[in-house]
Coordinates of C-alpha atoms in Angstrom, one line a residue:
Chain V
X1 CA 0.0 0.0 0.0
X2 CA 1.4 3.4 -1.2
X3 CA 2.5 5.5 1.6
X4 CA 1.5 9.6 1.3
X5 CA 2.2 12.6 2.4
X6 CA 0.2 15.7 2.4
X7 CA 1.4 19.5 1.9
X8 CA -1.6 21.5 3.0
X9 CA -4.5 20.9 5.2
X10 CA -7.0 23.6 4.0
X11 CA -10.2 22.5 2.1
X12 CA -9.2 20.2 -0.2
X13 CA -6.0 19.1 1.6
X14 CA -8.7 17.9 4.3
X15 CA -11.2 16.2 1.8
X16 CA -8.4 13.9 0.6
X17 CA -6.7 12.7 3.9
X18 CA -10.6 12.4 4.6
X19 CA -10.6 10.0 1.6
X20 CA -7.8 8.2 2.3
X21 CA -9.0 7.7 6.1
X22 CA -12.2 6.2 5.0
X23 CA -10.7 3.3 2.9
X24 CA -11.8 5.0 -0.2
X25 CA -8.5 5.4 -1.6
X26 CA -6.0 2.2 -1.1
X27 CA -3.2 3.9 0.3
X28 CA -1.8 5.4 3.9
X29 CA -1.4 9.4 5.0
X30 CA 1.6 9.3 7.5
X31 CA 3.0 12.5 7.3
X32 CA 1.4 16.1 6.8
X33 CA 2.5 19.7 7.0
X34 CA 0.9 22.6 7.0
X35 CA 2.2 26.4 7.7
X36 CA -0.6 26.5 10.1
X37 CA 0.1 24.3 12.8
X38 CA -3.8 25.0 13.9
X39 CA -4.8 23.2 10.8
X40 CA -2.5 20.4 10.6
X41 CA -3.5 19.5 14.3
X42 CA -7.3 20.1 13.4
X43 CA -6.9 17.6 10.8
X44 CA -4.7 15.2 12.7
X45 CA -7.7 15.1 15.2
X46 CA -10.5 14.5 12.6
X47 CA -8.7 11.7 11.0
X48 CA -9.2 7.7 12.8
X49 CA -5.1 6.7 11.3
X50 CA -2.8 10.1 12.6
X51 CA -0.3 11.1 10.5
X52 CA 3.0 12.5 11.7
X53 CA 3.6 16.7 11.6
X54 CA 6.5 17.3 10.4
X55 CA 8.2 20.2 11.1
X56 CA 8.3 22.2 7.8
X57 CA 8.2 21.1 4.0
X58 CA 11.8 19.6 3.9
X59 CA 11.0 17.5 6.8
X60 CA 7.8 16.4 4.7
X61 CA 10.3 15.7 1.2
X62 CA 12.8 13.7 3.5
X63 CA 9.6 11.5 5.2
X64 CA 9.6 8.0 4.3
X65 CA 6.2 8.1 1.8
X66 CA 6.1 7.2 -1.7
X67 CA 4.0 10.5 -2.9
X68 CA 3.1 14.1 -1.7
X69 CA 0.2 15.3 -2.4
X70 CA 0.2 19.1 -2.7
X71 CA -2.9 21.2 -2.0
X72 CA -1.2 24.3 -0.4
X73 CA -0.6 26.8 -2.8
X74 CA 0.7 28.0 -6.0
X75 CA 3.6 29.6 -3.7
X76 CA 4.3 25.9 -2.8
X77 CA 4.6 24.1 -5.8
X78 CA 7.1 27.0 -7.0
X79 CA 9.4 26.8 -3.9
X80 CA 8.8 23.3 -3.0
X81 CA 8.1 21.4 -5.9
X82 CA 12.1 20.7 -6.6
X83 CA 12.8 19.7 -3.1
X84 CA 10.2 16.6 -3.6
X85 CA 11.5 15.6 -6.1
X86 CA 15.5 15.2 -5.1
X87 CA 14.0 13.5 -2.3
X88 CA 12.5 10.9 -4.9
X89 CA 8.7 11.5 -4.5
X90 CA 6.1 11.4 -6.9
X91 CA 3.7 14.6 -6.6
X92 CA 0.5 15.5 -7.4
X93 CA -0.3 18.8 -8.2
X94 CA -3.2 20.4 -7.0
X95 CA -2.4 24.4 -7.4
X96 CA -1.9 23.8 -11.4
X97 CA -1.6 27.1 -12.4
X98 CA 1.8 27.7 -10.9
X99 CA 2.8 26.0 -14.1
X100 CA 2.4 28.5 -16.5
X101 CA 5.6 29.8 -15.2
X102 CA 7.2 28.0 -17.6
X103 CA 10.9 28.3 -15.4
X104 CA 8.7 26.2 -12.9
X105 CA 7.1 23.9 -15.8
X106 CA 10.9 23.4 -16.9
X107 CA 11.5 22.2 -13.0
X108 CA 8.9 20.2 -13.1
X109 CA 10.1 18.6 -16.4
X110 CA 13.5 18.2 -15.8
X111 CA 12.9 17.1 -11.8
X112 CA 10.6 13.9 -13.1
X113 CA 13.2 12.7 -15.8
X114 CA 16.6 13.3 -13.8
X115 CA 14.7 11.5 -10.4
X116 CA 12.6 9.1 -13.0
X117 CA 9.4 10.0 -10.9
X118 CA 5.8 11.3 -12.3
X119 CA 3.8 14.4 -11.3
X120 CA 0.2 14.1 -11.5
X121 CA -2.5 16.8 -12.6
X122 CA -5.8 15.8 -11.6
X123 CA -8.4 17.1 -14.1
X124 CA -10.0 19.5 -12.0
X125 CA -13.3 21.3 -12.6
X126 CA -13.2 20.3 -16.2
X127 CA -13.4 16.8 -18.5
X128 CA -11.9 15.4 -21.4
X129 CA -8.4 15.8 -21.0
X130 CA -8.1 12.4 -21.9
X131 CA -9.4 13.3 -25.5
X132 CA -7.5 16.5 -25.7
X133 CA -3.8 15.1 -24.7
X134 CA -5.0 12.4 -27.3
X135 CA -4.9 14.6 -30.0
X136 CA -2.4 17.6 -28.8
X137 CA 0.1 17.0 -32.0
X138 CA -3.3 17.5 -34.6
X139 CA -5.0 20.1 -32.8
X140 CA -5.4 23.4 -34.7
X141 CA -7.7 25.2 -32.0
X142 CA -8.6 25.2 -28.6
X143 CA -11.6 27.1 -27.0
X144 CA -12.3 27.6 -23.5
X145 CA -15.5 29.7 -22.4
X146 CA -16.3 30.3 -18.6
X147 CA -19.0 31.7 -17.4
X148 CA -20.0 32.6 -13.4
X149 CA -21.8 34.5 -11.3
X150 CA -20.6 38.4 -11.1
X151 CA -20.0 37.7 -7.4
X152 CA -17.4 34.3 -8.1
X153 CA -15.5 36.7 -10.3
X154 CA -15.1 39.9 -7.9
X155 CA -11.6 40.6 -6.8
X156 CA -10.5 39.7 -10.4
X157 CA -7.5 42.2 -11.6
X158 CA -9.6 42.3 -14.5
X159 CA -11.9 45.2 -12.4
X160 CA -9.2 47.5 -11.8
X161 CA -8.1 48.1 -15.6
X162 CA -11.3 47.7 -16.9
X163 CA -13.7 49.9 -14.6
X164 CA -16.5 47.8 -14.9
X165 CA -18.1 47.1 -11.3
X166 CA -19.1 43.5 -11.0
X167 CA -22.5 44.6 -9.0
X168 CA -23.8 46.4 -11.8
X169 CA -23.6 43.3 -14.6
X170 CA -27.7 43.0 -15.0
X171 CA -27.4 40.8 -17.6
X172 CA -25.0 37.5 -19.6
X173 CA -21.9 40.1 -20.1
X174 CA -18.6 39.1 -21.9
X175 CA -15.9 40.4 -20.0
X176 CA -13.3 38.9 -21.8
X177 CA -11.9 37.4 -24.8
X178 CA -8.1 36.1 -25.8
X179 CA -5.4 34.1 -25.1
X180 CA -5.2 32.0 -22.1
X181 CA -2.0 33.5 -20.7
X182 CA -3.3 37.2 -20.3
X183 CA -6.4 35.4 -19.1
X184 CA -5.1 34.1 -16.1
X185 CA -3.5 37.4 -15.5
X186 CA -7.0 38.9 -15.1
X187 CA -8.6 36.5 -13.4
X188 CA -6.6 34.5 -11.7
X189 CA -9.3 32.8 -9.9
X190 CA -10.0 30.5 -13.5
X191 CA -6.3 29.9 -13.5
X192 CA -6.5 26.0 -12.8
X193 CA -9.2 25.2 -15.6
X194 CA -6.6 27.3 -18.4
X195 CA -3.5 26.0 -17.0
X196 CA -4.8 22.3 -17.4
X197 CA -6.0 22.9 -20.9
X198 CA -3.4 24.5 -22.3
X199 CA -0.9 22.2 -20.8
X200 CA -2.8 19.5 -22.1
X201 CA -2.9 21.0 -25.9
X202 CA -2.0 23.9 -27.4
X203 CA -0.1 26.2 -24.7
X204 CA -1.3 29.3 -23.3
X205 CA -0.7 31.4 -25.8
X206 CA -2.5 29.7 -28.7
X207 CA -5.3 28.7 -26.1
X208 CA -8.5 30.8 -26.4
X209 CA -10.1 31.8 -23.3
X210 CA -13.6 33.9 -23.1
X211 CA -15.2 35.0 -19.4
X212 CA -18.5 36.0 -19.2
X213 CA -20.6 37.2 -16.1
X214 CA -23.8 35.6 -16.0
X215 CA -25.8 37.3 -12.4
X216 CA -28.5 34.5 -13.3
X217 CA -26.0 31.5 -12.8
X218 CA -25.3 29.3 -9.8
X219 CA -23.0 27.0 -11.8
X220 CA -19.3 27.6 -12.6
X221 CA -19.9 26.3 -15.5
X222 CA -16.5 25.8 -18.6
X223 CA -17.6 24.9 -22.1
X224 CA -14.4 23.6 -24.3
X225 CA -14.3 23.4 -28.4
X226 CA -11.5 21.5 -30.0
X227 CA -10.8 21.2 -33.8
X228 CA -8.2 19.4 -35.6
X229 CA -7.4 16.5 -38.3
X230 CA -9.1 14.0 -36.0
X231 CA -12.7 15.5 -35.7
X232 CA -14.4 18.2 -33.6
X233 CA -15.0 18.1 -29.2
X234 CA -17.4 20.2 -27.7
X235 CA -17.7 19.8 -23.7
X236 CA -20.0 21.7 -21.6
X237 CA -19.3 21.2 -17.6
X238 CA -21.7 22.9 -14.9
X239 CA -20.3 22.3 -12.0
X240 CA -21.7 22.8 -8.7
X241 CA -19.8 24.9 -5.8
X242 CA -18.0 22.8 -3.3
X243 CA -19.6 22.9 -0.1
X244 CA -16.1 23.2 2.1
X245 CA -15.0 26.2 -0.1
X246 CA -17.0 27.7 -2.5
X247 CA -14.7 29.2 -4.5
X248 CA -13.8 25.5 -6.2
X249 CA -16.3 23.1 -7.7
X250 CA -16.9 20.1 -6.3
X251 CA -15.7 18.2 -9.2
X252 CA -12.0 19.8 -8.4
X253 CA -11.8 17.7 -5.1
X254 CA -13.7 14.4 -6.9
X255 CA -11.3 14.6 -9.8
X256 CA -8.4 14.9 -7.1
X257 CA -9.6 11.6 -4.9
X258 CA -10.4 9.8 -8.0
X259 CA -6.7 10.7 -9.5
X260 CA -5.1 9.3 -6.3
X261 CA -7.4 6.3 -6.2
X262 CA -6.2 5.5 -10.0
X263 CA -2.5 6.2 -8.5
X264 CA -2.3 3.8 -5.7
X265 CA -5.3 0.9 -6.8
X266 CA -3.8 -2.0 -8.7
X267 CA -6.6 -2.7 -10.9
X268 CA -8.9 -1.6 -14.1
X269 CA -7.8 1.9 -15.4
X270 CA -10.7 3.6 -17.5
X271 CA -9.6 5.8 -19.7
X272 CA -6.6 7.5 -21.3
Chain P
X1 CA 12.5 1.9 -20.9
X2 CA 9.7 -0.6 -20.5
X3 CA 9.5 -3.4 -22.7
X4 CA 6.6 -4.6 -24.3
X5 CA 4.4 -7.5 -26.0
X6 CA 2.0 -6.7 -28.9
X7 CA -1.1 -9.0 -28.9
X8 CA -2.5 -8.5 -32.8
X9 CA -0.9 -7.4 -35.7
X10 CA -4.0 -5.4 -37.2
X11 CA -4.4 -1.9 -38.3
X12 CA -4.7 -0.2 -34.7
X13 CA -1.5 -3.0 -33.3
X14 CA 0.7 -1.9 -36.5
X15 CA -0.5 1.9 -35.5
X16 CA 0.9 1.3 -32.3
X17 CA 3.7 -0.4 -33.2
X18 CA 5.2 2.2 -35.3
X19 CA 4.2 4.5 -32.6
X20 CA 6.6 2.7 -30.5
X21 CA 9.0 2.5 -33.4
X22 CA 9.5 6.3 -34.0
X23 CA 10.1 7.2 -30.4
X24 CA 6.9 8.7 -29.8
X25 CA 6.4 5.9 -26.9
X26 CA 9.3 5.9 -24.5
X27 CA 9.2 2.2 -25.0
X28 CA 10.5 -1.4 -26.7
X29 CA 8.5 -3.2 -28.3
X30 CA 9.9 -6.7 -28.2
X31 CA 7.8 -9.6 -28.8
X32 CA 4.7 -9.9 -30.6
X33 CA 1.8 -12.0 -31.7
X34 CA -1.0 -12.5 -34.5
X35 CA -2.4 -15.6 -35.2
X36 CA -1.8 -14.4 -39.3
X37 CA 2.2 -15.3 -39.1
X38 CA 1.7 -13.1 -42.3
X39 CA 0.3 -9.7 -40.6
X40 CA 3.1 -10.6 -37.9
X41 CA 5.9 -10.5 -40.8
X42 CA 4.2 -8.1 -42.5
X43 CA 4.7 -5.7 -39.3
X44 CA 8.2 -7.2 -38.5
X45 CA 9.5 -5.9 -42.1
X46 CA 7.9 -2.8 -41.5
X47 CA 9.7 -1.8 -38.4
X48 CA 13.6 -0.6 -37.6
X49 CA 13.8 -2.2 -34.6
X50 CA 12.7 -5.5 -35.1
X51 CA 10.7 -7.7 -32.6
X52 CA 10.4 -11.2 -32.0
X53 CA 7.5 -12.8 -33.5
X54 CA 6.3 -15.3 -30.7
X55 CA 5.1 -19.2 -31.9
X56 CA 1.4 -18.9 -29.6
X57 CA 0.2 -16.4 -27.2
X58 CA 1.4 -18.2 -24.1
X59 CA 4.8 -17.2 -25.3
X60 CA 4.0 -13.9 -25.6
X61 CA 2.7 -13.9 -22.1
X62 CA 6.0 -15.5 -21.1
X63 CA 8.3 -13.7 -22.5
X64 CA 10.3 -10.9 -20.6
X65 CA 8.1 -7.9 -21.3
X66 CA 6.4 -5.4 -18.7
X67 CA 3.3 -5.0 -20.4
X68 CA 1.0 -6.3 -23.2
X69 CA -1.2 -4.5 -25.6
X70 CA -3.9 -6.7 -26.5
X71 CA -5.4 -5.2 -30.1
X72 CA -6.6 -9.0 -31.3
X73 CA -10.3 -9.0 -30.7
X74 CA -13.0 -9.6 -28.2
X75 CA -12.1 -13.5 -28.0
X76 CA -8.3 -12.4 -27.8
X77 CA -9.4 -10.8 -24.0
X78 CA -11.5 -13.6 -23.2
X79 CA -9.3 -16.7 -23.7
X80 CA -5.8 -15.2 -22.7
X81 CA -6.0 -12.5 -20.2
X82 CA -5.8 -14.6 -17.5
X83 CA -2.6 -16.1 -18.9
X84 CA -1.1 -12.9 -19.2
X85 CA -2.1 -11.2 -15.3
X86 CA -0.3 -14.7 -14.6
X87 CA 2.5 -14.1 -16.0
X88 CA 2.4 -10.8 -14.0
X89 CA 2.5 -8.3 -16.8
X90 CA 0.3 -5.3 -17.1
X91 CA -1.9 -4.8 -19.9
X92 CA -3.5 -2.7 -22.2
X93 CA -6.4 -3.9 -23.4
X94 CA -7.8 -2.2 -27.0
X95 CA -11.5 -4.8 -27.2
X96 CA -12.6 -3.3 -24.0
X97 CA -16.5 -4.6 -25.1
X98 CA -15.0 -7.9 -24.0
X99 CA -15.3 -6.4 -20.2
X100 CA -19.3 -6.1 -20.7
X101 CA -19.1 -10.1 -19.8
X102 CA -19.2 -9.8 -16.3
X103 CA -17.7 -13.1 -16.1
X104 CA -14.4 -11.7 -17.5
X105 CA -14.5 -8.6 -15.7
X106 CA -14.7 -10.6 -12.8
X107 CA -11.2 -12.2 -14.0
X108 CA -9.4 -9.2 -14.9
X109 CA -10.3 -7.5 -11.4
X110 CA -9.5 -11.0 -9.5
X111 CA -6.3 -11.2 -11.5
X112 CA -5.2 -7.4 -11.2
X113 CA -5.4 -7.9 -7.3
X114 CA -4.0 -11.4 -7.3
X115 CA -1.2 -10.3 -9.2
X116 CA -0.5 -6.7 -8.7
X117 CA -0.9 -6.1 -11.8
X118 CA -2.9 -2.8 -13.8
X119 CA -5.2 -3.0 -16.8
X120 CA -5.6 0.1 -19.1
X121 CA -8.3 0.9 -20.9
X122 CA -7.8 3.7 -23.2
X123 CA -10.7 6.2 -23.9
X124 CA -11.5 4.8 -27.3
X125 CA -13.5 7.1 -29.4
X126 CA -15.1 8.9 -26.7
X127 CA -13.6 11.6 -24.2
X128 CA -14.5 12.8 -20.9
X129 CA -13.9 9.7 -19.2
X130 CA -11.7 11.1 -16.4
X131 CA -14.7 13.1 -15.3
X132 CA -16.9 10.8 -15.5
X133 CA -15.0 7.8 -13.3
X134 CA -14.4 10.9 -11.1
X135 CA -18.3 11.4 -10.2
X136 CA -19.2 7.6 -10.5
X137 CA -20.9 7.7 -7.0
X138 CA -22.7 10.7 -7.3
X139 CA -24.0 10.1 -10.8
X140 CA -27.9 10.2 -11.2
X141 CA -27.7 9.1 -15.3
X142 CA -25.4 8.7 -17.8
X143 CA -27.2 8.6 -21.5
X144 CA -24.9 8.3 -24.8
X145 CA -26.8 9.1 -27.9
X146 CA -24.4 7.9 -31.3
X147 CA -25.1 9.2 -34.3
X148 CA -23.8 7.5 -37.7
X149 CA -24.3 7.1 -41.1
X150 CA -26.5 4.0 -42.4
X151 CA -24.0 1.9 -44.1
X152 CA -21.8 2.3 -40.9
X153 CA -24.5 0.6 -38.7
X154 CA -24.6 -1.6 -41.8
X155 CA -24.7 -5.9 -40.9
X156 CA -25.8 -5.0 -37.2
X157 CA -28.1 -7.9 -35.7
X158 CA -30.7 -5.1 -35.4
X159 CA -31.4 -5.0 -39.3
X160 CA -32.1 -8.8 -38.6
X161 CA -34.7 -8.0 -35.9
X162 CA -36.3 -5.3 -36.7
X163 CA -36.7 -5.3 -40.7
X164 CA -35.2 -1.6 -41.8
X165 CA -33.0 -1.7 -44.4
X166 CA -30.0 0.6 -43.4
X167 CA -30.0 1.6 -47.5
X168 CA -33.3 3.0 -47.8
X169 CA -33.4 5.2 -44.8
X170 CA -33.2 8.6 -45.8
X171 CA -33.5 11.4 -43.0
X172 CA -32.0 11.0 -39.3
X173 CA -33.7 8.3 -38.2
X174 CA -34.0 6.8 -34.5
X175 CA -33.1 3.2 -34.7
X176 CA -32.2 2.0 -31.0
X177 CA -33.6 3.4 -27.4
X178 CA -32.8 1.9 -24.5
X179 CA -30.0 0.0 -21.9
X180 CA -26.2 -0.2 -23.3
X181 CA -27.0 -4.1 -22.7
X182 CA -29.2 -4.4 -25.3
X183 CA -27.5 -1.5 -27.4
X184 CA -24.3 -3.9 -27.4
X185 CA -26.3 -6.8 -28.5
X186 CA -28.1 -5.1 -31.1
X187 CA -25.4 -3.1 -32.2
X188 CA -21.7 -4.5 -31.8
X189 CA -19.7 -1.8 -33.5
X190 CA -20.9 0.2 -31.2
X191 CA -19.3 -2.2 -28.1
X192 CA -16.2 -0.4 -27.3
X193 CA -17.8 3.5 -26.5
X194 CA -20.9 1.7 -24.6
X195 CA -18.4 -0.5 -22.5
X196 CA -16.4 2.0 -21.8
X197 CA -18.7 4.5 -20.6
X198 CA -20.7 1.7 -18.8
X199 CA -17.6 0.2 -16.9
X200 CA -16.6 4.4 -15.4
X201 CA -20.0 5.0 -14.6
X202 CA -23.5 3.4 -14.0
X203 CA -22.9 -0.2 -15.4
X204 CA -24.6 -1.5 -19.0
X205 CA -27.9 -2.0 -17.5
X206 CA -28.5 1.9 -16.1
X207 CA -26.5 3.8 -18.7
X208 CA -29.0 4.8 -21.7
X209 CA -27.8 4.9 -25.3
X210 CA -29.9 5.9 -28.7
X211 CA -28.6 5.3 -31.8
X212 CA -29.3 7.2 -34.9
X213 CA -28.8 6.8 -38.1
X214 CA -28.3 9.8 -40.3
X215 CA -27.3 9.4 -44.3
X216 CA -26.1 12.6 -44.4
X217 CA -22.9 12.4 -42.1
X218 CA -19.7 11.6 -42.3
X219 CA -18.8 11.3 -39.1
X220 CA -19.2 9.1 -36.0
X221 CA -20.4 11.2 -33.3
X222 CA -21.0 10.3 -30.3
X223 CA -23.1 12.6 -27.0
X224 CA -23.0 11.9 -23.5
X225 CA -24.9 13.7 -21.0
X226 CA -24.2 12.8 -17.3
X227 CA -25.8 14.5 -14.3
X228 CA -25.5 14.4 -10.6
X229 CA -25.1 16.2 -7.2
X230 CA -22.0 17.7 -8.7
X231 CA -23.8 19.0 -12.2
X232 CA -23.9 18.2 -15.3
X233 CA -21.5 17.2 -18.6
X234 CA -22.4 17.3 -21.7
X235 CA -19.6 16.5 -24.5
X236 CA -19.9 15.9 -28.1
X237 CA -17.5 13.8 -30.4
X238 CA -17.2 14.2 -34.0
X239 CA -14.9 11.7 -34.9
X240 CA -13.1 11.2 -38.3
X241 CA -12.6 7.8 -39.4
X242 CA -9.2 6.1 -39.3
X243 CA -7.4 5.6 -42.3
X244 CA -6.0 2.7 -42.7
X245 CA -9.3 1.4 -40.9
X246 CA -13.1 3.0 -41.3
X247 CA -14.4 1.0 -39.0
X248 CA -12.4 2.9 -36.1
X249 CA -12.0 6.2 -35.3
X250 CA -8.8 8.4 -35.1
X251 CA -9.1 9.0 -32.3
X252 CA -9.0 5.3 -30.9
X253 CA -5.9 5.2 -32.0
X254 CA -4.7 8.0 -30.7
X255 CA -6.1 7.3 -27.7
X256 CA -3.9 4.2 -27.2
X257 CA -1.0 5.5 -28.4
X258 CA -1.4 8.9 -25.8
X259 CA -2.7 6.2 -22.9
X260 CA 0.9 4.4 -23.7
X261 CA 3.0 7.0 -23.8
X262 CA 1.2 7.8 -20.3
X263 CA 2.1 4.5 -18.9
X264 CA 5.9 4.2 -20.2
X265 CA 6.6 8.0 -19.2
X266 CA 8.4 9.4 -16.0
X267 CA 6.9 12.7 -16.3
X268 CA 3.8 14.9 -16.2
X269 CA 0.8 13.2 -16.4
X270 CA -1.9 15.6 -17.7
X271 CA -5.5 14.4 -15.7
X272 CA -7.1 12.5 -13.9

């Protein structure tokens, strides 16, 4: 049974090691850390099999586990990510979008061939990354069209160039439209979802992105188009809130467990 | 480098082959298999590094490889995957509607456990798989609607049944509603998509599938809708045939080939 370690004990951090305590996934948490020791003791006292705190994150690299998990931080995987892997751990990658740095994608890169380990993306709040890394060498375009509540997108840097108050969208509004790299500059908050995809196919400059407001929504909802030599993918996801934290979509922490399970189970893989 | 076994020298098995054979697989294919000895030479001549055809599949299953690809046929999975989870090498199987025999499924999860060994299905034609294994327990229906054109459905046991002939329908036509059971039975081109989609989420008796014919395409498309306490997917396929074979899509292959590179790589793996 694969042994794992988890870096960060917020939301989603929690909802895994949950998963793992239950017997869902077919592995063992032993060691966690967390910058907040109040969290990483909270958890330790939810969970029926306590893992070890460790110290700090290169106590957690050094522990004895097969895999870390990271659900911290984009901050994280930049200044952390490296250290896993001379340790010989494989990773998966919950804060994505730290990627698009492409000196930390090169890390990433280089880390998993010179230590021979694998990093895992979980698909987050979108599907059909299967299909999409399927075809990445005969794609010609890639769409990706988000639409949320006003409210989900407030705080966006997108509001402070742009002058346009959130609370005052009355109606379906398209706030946005271009490539997925100034995307994620503007709203940051959709950064997983464009990081994934253009990962996954075209790269984020050649990825199209589109926001729109929608104040009649409760759904994050992502709709993808792909075209190429092989054929044509439309995907439409509506995903529901998560009801730990709000700001991600339940499918986010689902997609996470169900990586992991797929990771650590000895048995019938479905799908790419 | 991981070494491995090719079970069927066909159009998808030569596909992957010289897949393997340009490098685009981090892989070696040494041994392989057809009951043809001619497709088997006929691939043999074809490639620069040349494999070893095998005299039966026993020796295939024997010889010192890491993994199999199994791209034979529905009978290949059926007699010899036992022999090959005994022989404690992974697989990768290509007839997935084989699994739709509970029976069998029932051997490949005994022997996965049994032996600690994985089985990998790739997506096939259809994508969205990750998200759909992802919300398996939460899903309230999962319903695949296929359209094709008439001489594509062409020879199915339906025509038998139910007296249409495929040549004289001329507008998009309903053919099949109902259970992916029945849709298998009635429809065995179709296996592969149904099984797939039935083994990640509700099972062949709850997941729904239609089947349309329409003269006027010339694609294979297949919908799914899937809904739940986590939302709602809906993803559309327009799949180009394969070249070298009609009866497949592209995207099967391409499928396999990305599932493949997946397994035999030490690096980022991009979903769930």
């Amino acid at each position: 049974m694969k042994r794992v370690g988890l870096l960060g004990c917020g939301a989603i951090g929690t909802e895994i090691a949950h998963a793992i305590d239950s017997g869902k996934i077919s592995a063992k948490l032993t060691h966690i850390y967390d910058f907040s020791k109040e969290n990483s003791k909270k958890l330790v006292d939810s969970l029926t099999a306590k893992p070890i705190i460790t110290e700090n994150v290169g106590l957690l690299a050094a522990s004895p586990v097969d895999m870390i998990i990271e659900a911290a931080s984009q901050d994280a995987v930049r200044d952390d990510i490296l250290t896993i892997l001379q340790n010989r751990k494989d990773v998966m990658i919950m804060s994505v979008g730290a990627l698009l740095d492409e000196s930390i994608l090169d890390i990433v890169l280089d880390g998993c061939e010179h230590f021979n380990k694998k990093v895992y993306l979980p698909s987050g709040a979108i599907v059909g990354l299967d299909g999409i890394r399927a075809v990445q060498d005969e794609l010609d375009s890639v769409t990706l069209v988000t639409t949320k509540h006003p409210k989900a997108l407030k705080g966006a840097k997108f509001f402070e160039s742009y002058k346009i108050d959130p609370d005052n969208i009355t109606s379906p509004t398209v706030l946005y439209q271009g490539s997925a790299q100034e995307a994620v500059r503007l709203f940051p908050a959709n950064i997983n979802v464009a990081a994934l995809l253009s990962l996954a196919g075209l790269g984020s400059q050649k990825t199209q992105v589109k926001i729109v407001a929608d104040p009649k929504t409760d759904k994050n909802t992502h709709e993808i188009q792909a075209e190429g030599k092989f054929g044509k993918f439309a995907i439409k996801v509506e995903n529901v809130p998560s009801p730990s934290n709000p700001k991600t979509s339940r499918l986010a922490t689902l997609a996470a467990i169900e990586c992991l399970k797929k990771i650590c189970g000895t048995s019938l893989n479905i799908g790419t």
